[in-house]
Structure formats: structure tokens, C-alpha cells
XYZ file of C-alpha atoms in Angstrom:
468
model
C 6.346 -28.235 28.541
C 4.667 -30.477 25.938
C 6.237 -28.798 22.879
C 8.355 -30.513 20.431
C 10.329 -27.338 19.807
C 10.109 -25.106 22.835
C 10.744 -21.459 22.550
C 14.136 -20.413 23.771
C 13.045 -18.303 26.800
C 14.372 -18.872 30.350
C 11.707 -18.915 33.149
C 13.488 -16.345 35.188
C 13.347 -13.813 32.316
C 9.589 -13.897 32.513
C 8.902 -14.141 36.238
C 11.836 -12.588 37.958
C 13.746 -10.327 35.640
C 12.930 -6.832 34.517
C 12.105 -8.118 30.953
C 8.612 -8.934 32.190
C 7.294 -5.483 31.375
C 8.906 -5.496 27.949
C 7.528 -8.931 27.135
C 3.993 -7.896 27.819
C 4.282 -4.483 26.128
C 5.762 -5.662 22.848
C 3.311 -8.590 22.425
C 0.390 -6.312 21.599
C 1.958 -2.947 20.355
C 4.098 -4.792 17.791
C 1.099 -5.927 15.846
C -0.738 -2.663 16.502
C 2.274 -0.672 15.226
C 2.418 -2.724 12.038
C -1.339 -2.130 11.662
C -0.895 1.623 11.915
C 2.409 2.064 10.171
C 1.099 0.497 6.963
C -1.637 3.126 6.725
C -0.213 5.176 3.793
C 0.610 2.049 1.834
C -2.957 0.769 2.393
C -4.309 4.123 1.262
C -2.406 3.913 -1.926
C -3.589 0.396 -2.559
C -7.166 1.193 -1.867
C -7.080 4.211 -4.218
C -5.400 2.154 -6.878
C -7.175 -1.280 -6.637
C -10.237 -0.709 -4.534
C -11.282 -2.060 -1.124
C -12.398 -5.549 -1.950
C -9.111 -7.014 -3.403
C -6.978 -5.181 -0.755
C -9.098 -6.617 2.091
C -8.937 -10.199 0.608
C -5.118 -10.063 0.357
C -5.031 -8.711 3.928
C -6.870 -11.767 5.096
C -4.337 -14.059 3.423
C -1.451 -12.276 5.126
C -3.146 -12.217 8.513
C -3.741 -16.023 8.303
C -0.212 -16.640 6.990
C 1.355 -14.814 9.887
C -0.510 -16.977 12.515
C 0.325 -20.156 10.657
C 4.013 -19.338 10.529
C 3.857 -18.485 14.265
C 2.957 -22.127 14.973
C 6.355 -23.157 13.586
C 8.326 -20.570 15.737
C 11.443 -21.565 17.678
C 12.115 -18.161 19.374
C 10.273 -15.124 20.533
C 11.792 -13.184 17.651
C 9.977 -15.526 15.227
C 6.671 -14.711 16.948
C 7.362 -11.001 16.703
C 8.022 -11.239 12.994
C 5.126 -13.553 12.229
C 2.326 -12.315 14.430
C 3.534 -8.784 14.681
C 4.743 -7.826 11.210
C 3.008 -10.295 8.828
C -0.254 -10.632 10.747
C -0.160 -6.893 11.499
C 0.253 -6.118 7.827
C -2.660 -8.268 7.070
C -4.926 -6.779 9.696
C -3.994 -3.286 8.425
C -5.143 -4.254 4.976
C -8.415 -5.404 6.593
C -8.950 -2.545 8.928
C -8.577 0.387 6.733
C -10.620 -0.638 3.760
C -13.526 -1.586 6.154
C -13.574 1.956 7.438
C -13.373 3.496 3.917
C -16.263 1.369 2.693
C -18.321 2.212 5.818
C -17.816 5.888 4.977
C -18.975 5.289 1.448
C -22.032 3.093 2.269
C -23.433 5.366 5.026
C -24.037 9.155 5.303
C -26.980 10.088 7.425
C -26.706 7.229 9.863
C -22.920 6.954 9.705
C -22.291 7.505 13.462
C -24.599 4.570 14.325
C -22.943 2.453 11.643
C -19.494 3.277 13.097
C -20.612 2.306 16.616
C -22.086 -0.976 15.488
C -19.066 -1.936 13.395
C -16.689 -0.881 16.055
C -18.572 -3.193 18.591
C -17.032 -6.210 16.794
C -13.727 -5.515 18.445
C -14.835 -5.859 22.056
C -16.946 -8.888 21.149
C -13.776 -10.789 20.195
C -11.975 -9.189 23.128
C -14.421 -10.961 25.399
C -14.030 -14.253 23.675
C -10.410 -14.217 22.753
C -9.061 -14.700 26.257
C -11.120 -17.792 27.099
C -10.662 -19.108 23.563
C -6.949 -18.711 23.842
C -6.914 -20.570 27.170
C -9.039 -23.387 25.666
C -6.735 -23.771 22.573
C -3.710 -23.808 24.931
C -5.121 -26.534 27.140
C -6.310 -28.850 24.264
C -4.005 -28.179 21.306
C -1.003 -26.332 22.780
C 0.145 -22.980 21.656
C 1.304 -24.217 18.225
C -2.117 -25.693 17.515
C -3.759 -22.601 18.897
C -1.859 -20.367 16.428
C -2.721 -22.674 13.548
C -6.451 -22.588 14.445
C -6.431 -18.816 14.766
C -4.745 -18.652 11.327
C -7.698 -20.656 9.922
C -10.150 -18.361 11.552
C -8.527 -15.299 10.078
C -9.217 -16.675 6.598
C -12.784 -15.510 7.219
C -11.497 -11.998 6.570
C -11.224 -12.952 2.874
C -14.986 -13.821 2.929
C -15.674 -10.440 4.569
C -13.704 -8.715 1.939
C -15.526 -10.461 -0.856
C -18.733 -8.829 0.515
C -17.364 -5.327 0.104
C -19.374 -4.480 -2.995
C -18.001 -1.303 -4.666
C -20.514 1.444 -5.181
C -20.680 3.371 -8.486
C -19.350 6.840 -8.402
C -22.094 9.531 -8.209
C -22.289 11.503 -11.490
C -23.301 15.096 -11.187
C -25.987 16.321 -13.587
C -23.837 18.973 -15.104
C -20.831 16.659 -15.752
C -21.759 16.093 -19.362
C -21.669 19.777 -20.105
C -18.619 20.889 -18.124
C -15.456 19.484 -19.551
C -13.287 21.313 -17.076
C -14.917 19.458 -14.182
C -13.915 16.188 -15.903
C -10.369 17.266 -16.113
C -10.316 18.281 -12.366
C -11.763 14.912 -11.442
C -9.223 13.004 -13.424
C -6.404 14.896 -11.721
C -7.886 14.005 -8.390
C -8.164 10.353 -9.343
C -4.447 10.244 -10.233
C -3.500 11.224 -6.681
C -2.883 7.979 -4.812
C -2.045 9.798 -1.618
C -3.468 13.293 -1.057
C -1.179 15.317 1.165
C -3.435 18.378 0.778
C -5.233 17.321 3.916
C -2.457 18.917 6.034
C -3.748 22.231 4.761
C -6.796 21.695 6.858
C -6.448 23.022 10.366
C -9.008 20.626 11.716
C -7.059 17.637 10.393
C -3.719 18.912 11.831
C -5.404 19.443 15.224
C -6.939 16.041 15.095
C -3.685 14.274 14.186
C -1.839 15.961 17.015
C -4.479 15.177 19.605
C -4.814 11.548 18.405
C -1.089 11.026 18.590
C -1.028 12.235 22.251
C -4.007 10.013 23.014
C -2.386 6.896 21.547
C 0.579 7.322 23.880
C -1.584 6.123 26.916
C -4.756 4.650 25.405
C -3.509 1.094 24.971
C -1.528 1.007 28.308
C -4.284 -0.057 30.764
C -5.463 -3.035 28.668
C -1.907 -4.275 28.444
C -1.095 -3.971 32.182
C -4.448 -4.487 33.942
C -4.077 -8.286 34.044
C -0.576 -8.163 35.357
C -1.691 -5.391 37.843
C -4.347 -7.841 39.297
C -1.740 -10.686 39.514
C 0.521 -8.438 41.496
C -2.321 -7.901 44.009
C -2.374 -11.603 44.644
C -5.240 -12.756 42.276
C -5.222 -15.928 40.296
C -4.530 -16.009 36.538
C -8.042 -16.899 35.460
C -9.576 -14.337 37.795
C -7.192 -11.648 36.565
C -7.877 -12.466 32.894
C -11.556 -11.993 33.571
C -10.908 -8.233 33.942
C -10.392 -8.043 30.177
C -13.662 -9.878 29.521
C -15.515 -7.443 31.722
C -13.870 -4.477 30.036
C -14.791 -5.940 26.577
C -18.443 -6.732 27.634
C -19.008 -3.123 28.702
C -17.312 -1.913 25.563
C -19.800 -3.895 23.375
C -22.754 -1.776 24.551
C -20.878 1.476 24.946
C -19.872 1.871 21.265
C -23.322 1.483 19.633
C -24.859 3.649 22.376
C -22.322 6.372 21.723
C -22.992 6.051 17.961
C -26.662 6.695 18.644
C -25.862 9.762 20.667
C -23.391 11.124 18.055
C -25.998 10.764 15.322
C -28.520 13.075 16.969
C -29.169 16.300 15.100
C -28.061 18.567 17.946
C -25.000 16.472 18.700
C -23.621 15.709 15.260
C -22.325 19.138 14.548
C -20.522 19.056 17.960
C -19.173 15.510 17.604
C -15.677 16.839 18.105
C -16.386 18.026 21.632
C -18.085 14.701 22.453
C -14.938 13.033 21.280
C -12.922 15.334 23.525
C -15.135 14.533 26.472
C -14.618 10.737 25.833
C -10.858 11.198 25.932
C -10.966 13.215 29.218
C -13.305 10.585 30.662
C -10.898 7.761 29.612
C -7.891 9.577 31.120
C -9.722 10.388 34.343
C -10.588 6.630 34.677
C -6.902 5.880 34.345
C -6.013 8.397 36.976
C -8.600 7.081 39.456
C -7.724 3.450 38.713
C -4.165 3.959 39.570
C -5.218 4.022 43.264
C -6.733 0.562 43.060
C -5.623 -1.750 45.865
C -7.955 -4.845 45.498
C -9.791 -6.779 42.898
C -13.168 -5.016 43.434
C -11.640 -1.659 42.685
C -10.088 -3.044 39.497
C -13.522 -4.314 38.398
C -14.936 -0.842 38.946
C -12.077 0.630 36.985
C -12.627 -1.825 34.035
C -16.340 -0.861 33.957
C -15.594 2.905 33.631
C -12.627 2.317 31.358
C -14.820 0.122 29.177
C -17.493 2.916 28.761
C -14.851 5.519 27.924
C -12.865 3.225 25.747
C -16.032 2.366 23.813
C -16.801 6.115 23.314
C -13.369 6.670 21.955
C -13.558 3.733 19.665
C -16.972 4.776 18.194
C -16.039 8.502 17.747
C -12.356 8.272 16.672
C -12.909 7.794 12.956
C -16.383 9.333 12.856
C -14.796 12.661 13.763
C -12.084 12.237 11.096
C -14.783 11.501 8.490
C -16.615 14.628 9.465
C -13.387 16.752 9.222
C -12.000 15.659 5.902
C -15.047 14.373 4.082
C -15.535 11.288 1.911
C -13.154 12.093 -0.967
C -10.093 12.630 1.149
C -10.850 10.093 3.859
C -8.913 7.245 2.396
C -5.691 9.382 2.255
C -6.363 11.047 5.570
C -6.792 7.863 7.592
C -3.549 6.381 6.194
C -1.518 9.526 7.235
C -3.203 9.652 10.711
C -2.411 5.943 11.354
C 1.190 6.457 10.270
C 1.653 9.221 12.941
C -0.185 7.116 15.522
C 2.232 4.179 14.809
C 5.149 6.206 16.084
C 3.173 7.056 19.155
C 2.359 3.303 19.692
C 5.963 2.478 19.552
C 6.757 5.098 22.239
C 3.856 4.871 24.580
C 3.437 1.299 25.876
C 7.210 0.495 25.847
C 7.951 3.658 27.786
C 5.288 2.530 30.287
C 7.043 -0.780 30.572
C 10.318 0.963 31.149
C 8.646 3.108 33.861
C 7.326 -0.183 35.438
C 10.839 -1.725 35.443
C 12.230 1.425 37.166
C 9.571 2.082 39.706
C 8.181 -1.442 40.336
C 4.755 0.085 40.715
C 1.760 0.115 38.445
C 0.403 3.297 39.954
C 2.891 5.505 38.061
C 2.146 3.615 34.812
C -1.591 4.318 35.045
C -0.941 8.005 36.187
C 1.256 8.531 33.133
C -1.258 7.041 30.812
C -4.158 8.956 32.177
C -2.384 12.262 32.058
C -1.483 11.708 28.347
C -5.042 10.930 27.411
C -6.535 13.827 29.392
C -3.971 16.204 27.683
C -5.115 14.974 24.209
C -8.691 15.737 25.035
C -7.897 19.176 26.274
C -5.770 19.894 23.188
C -8.517 18.830 20.763
C -11.306 20.798 22.435
C -9.258 23.937 23.069
C -7.693 24.208 19.593
C -10.928 23.355 17.857
C -12.746 26.117 19.800
C -9.998 28.720 19.183
C -8.764 28.006 15.656
C -11.708 26.443 13.835
C -14.575 28.681 12.673
C -18.021 27.102 12.583
C -19.327 26.772 9.080
C -22.992 26.661 8.244
C -24.074 23.092 8.313
C -25.241 21.858 4.997
C -27.236 18.589 4.858
C -25.215 15.905 3.095
C -26.641 14.568 -0.160
C -26.656 10.845 -0.703
C -25.608 9.525 -4.099
C -29.158 8.405 -4.849
C -30.467 11.867 -4.002
C -28.043 13.727 -6.370
C -29.879 12.733 -9.490
C -33.308 13.865 -8.159
C -31.775 17.164 -7.022
C -30.172 17.589 -10.464
C -33.505 16.869 -12.067
C -35.260 19.421 -9.913
C -32.675 21.985 -10.902
C -33.108 21.287 -14.551
C -36.839 21.431 -14.281
C -36.645 24.726 -12.438
C -34.345 26.161 -15.045
C -36.624 24.935 -17.926
C -39.760 26.352 -16.234
C -37.946 29.636 -15.748
C -36.962 29.762 -19.356
C -40.498 28.867 -20.533
C -41.866 31.632 -18.231
C -39.523 34.183 -19.712
C -40.460 33.188 -23.314
C -44.077 33.529 -22.482
C -43.599 37.016 -21.047
C -41.572 38.113 -24.033
C -44.233 36.847 -26.430
C -46.844 38.757 -24.480
C -44.888 41.907 -24.584
C -44.332 41.559 -28.373
C -47.986 41.043 -28.997
C -48.879 44.122 -26.993
C -46.376 46.272 -28.901
C -47.701 44.958 -32.307
C -51.260 45.594 -31.298
C -50.454 49.160 -30.233
C -48.634 49.855 -33.489
C -51.629 48.528 -35.518
C -54.027 50.615 -33.517
C -51.899 53.807 -34.035
C -51.757 53.156 -37.815
C -55.527 52.537 -38.173
C -56.697 55.367 -35.980
C -55.573 58.908 -37.094
C -56.076 61.880 -34.799
C -58.693 64.243 -35.831
C -56.393 67.283 -35.389
C -54.193 66.160 -38.190
C -55.579 67.076 -41.641
C -53.294 66.453 -44.645
C -53.797 67.826 -48.181
C -51.974 65.796 -50.874
C -51.409 68.837 -53.077
C -49.637 70.798 -50.370
C -47.409 67.778 -49.671
C -46.304 67.577 -53.359
C -45.616 71.318 -53.470
C -43.511 71.018 -50.277
C -41.500 68.086 -51.677
C -40.848 69.849 -54.990
C -39.645 73.167 -53.432
C -35.859 73.812 -53.585
C -33.918 72.477 -50.478
C -31.319 74.386 -48.604
C -28.525 72.694 -50.525
C -30.127 73.608 -53.942
C -31.312 70.060 -54.813
C -34.783 69.198 -56.093
C -36.876 66.411 -54.890
C -37.893 64.468 -57.904
C -40.778 62.611 -56.460
C -42.155 61.844 -52.949
C -40.869 58.248 -53.137
C -37.296 59.190 -53.589
C -37.379 61.920 -51.028
C -38.932 59.552 -48.514
């Protein structure tokens, strides 16, 4: 009411009409879809320019979208600014951070994934009260402007992404063919060969099914509580509870996934997390009061944190470090299509049935199905390979030195044995020449007569030297 240029939305379109479900649904998935859809483009940019410049440019775009949203005069302008421009900027921040995390850590990578993923629920807890505070004191235009300034900190975070030197194998100097192969790999800005991996294909299909229903409960849980007769502030508190539980669930799951006996089975832990999340949705659909919604948010926060901590850790384990930058871009592109279909279809279902129970049932069944697909297909079609301990870049030089030392020691040992054998042979020959058997008695005159006798071919041996 205190805006100089109010947005052109009629009150009945928000409170009474069937557009209420669509208004809620598109506010979040529009930005999420832009974040996911730009995945291949971000992969190409990271492979071409590196993570640091891409992330800094992403921070500028994310801030620009929020600043432009403060000058909006219609809801379409907000969709384009916060959804497209800010979503593009967040995509250019999100993907390089995961790629750098995969490069920085190896042995403790699951824990690093869990700790870094905990940043999302931290701001999920604080964003709702912060938005309400900015709305009350500065209006929504001032709130967008302040959020745009906060997003400029992404540029600072991007500046801290120090690139690591590429590990050089010990035999790289001697093998020119390996250099040519590496150059060919570097030229590929987007590697589509990941689709030849069965594990990657199974993961992509399961993740796409999961995304259809994963983001539905956080979008609708507040409106669900409002429909039960709760106040706006009390209803918004549910997201804070969900985010608070999520903060501790992600690092804890990272610790569990990093255990020696669990890390080779990380895929099945991820499948369990998806089934757990879907089951929480199915049970939460029967909530009829605020207390039951609080219990639902607690269990949903635990399962949602497990999914968030394991989602990209499993992808890293499947495709490896070299192909991860391309694999994550292709996976996010496929998930973007599911994001455009999932929450809007849930909003359409809500408009048709006027009941949140069916929305939560649909979301839960989709997430459970994704967990079953991932576990079953991985068990049936993926053969277990012998687990080889990963080698960190700093350890490769020492291993290479050990190999060269072993080879040099083997060569020296062979040379020593050969010299010993030669000495033995020479000594035996000398001994045989110096010591003559007693049974052998040679008369020089008989030898000369034998050599001067006519041969079978009629030739004469002139002297012993020429005959010999």
C-alpha cells in the first residue's frame, strides 16, 4: 500500500482465485529452473575460463537481477529479473563451487560436501525473518535492493576460489602420446561421453524423477498451515524449523557417508534418503493441525538434508573428477525440465482438488519411486569394481618417485647379477685353460705329422697356423 509504483495484481487473484497455487509455485521454481537450465552453459564456461571468473560474473548477475526487481511494475518483471537474471547468476555461482569442492577434497570429500551444503539451510532459516524485517522497514522495493547488495558478496567468494595446478604424472615427460590424449580432452568443453556410463544414466533418470516432487513441500507447507487456520508468522516459522533441522542433518550425513564401510555404498545411502523423504511426504499429507506439521517439518528436514548432502557426492563418485564439470551441467539441464513440470503440476492439482493432501501424496510417491529406481537399477546393472584408494595430487609425485626408485633398484640388481655371472664364467675358463687333465698327453711331433698328411680332398696343410 505504501509503494510509489504498485504491482498490477488484483487482491482477489491472490486470495480468492485459482491463481493462488500458480503464484506460489512459480515464485521459487522459476529461479530454480534458470539455475538448473544453465548447467551446460556453465560447464562450458568453467572448462574454458575456470571457476573463479565464472563465479565472480555470476555474483554480478545475481545482484543485478535483485536490483532490477526493485524497479518492477508487474509480476512479469519480477519473473524476468529475479527468476531469469538472478537465476542465471546463481547458476554461475552454484556449479563452480561444486566443481572446486571436488578438486580441493578427495579423502574427506563427503564431509566437505555436507558442510558446504549446510549453508543453504542456514540462509533458509534466516531469509524468512529477514524478508519480513525488510518488508516492514524498507518496503519490498528496498528489500530487493538490499538483497542485491548482499548478493555482491558472491563476487568475494568467487575471488577466493584459488585454482589448483594440474597434477603432472611422472611418466608424462617420456610419453608423448599421453600428452596428445590430454590435449584432446582439454579441447572438449562439454563431454557427452558420460552418457556411455550406465551409472550416470541411472543417476540422471532417478534424479529427474526425484526433482518432480522434492521441492513441492517447501513451497506449499506455509500455505498448508494457513489453510488450517494458523497465523502468517506462525506458518512461516515452519520453514525456519525445517531449515534448522537441515543445518545439522547435512554435515552429519556427510560424516556417515565418509566412513570406510559406507563410502563404497554411498549410492544406496542416497536411495534410502530419497525413500525416507518421500515417506515423510506421504505421512505429512495426513496432517490436520499445526503440531503434526511441525513433526512433518522435522522429519522432512532430516531427509531433505540427507538428500542435499549426498546428491552431488554420489555424482562425483560415479563420473570422477575429470568429467564432473560436464556431468553436473548435463544433469542440471535434465533436472530443469522436471522442475518446470513438478511444482506447477502440483499447483494445478491443488486448483483442481482444493486439498493439499493430494499434492503431498503426489510429491511423496514421486520421490519414493526415484529412490527405488536408483537402488534397483544400481543393484541389477552396475557391477561392483574393486575399490582403489584415490590418490591426491600431492601424493602422485611421491608415488611416481617410489616407482622410479623401484625400477632403478631392480635394474641395478640385474646388472650386479649379470656381472657376477660373467666373472664366474671367466674364472671357470681360466681354470680350465691353466689346469690340463692328466689323461691327455700330446706329442708335438705327432701333431705336425697329422697336419701334414694328405686330406680327403687332396689338399695339404702347409703349416699348423693356417690349418687352425
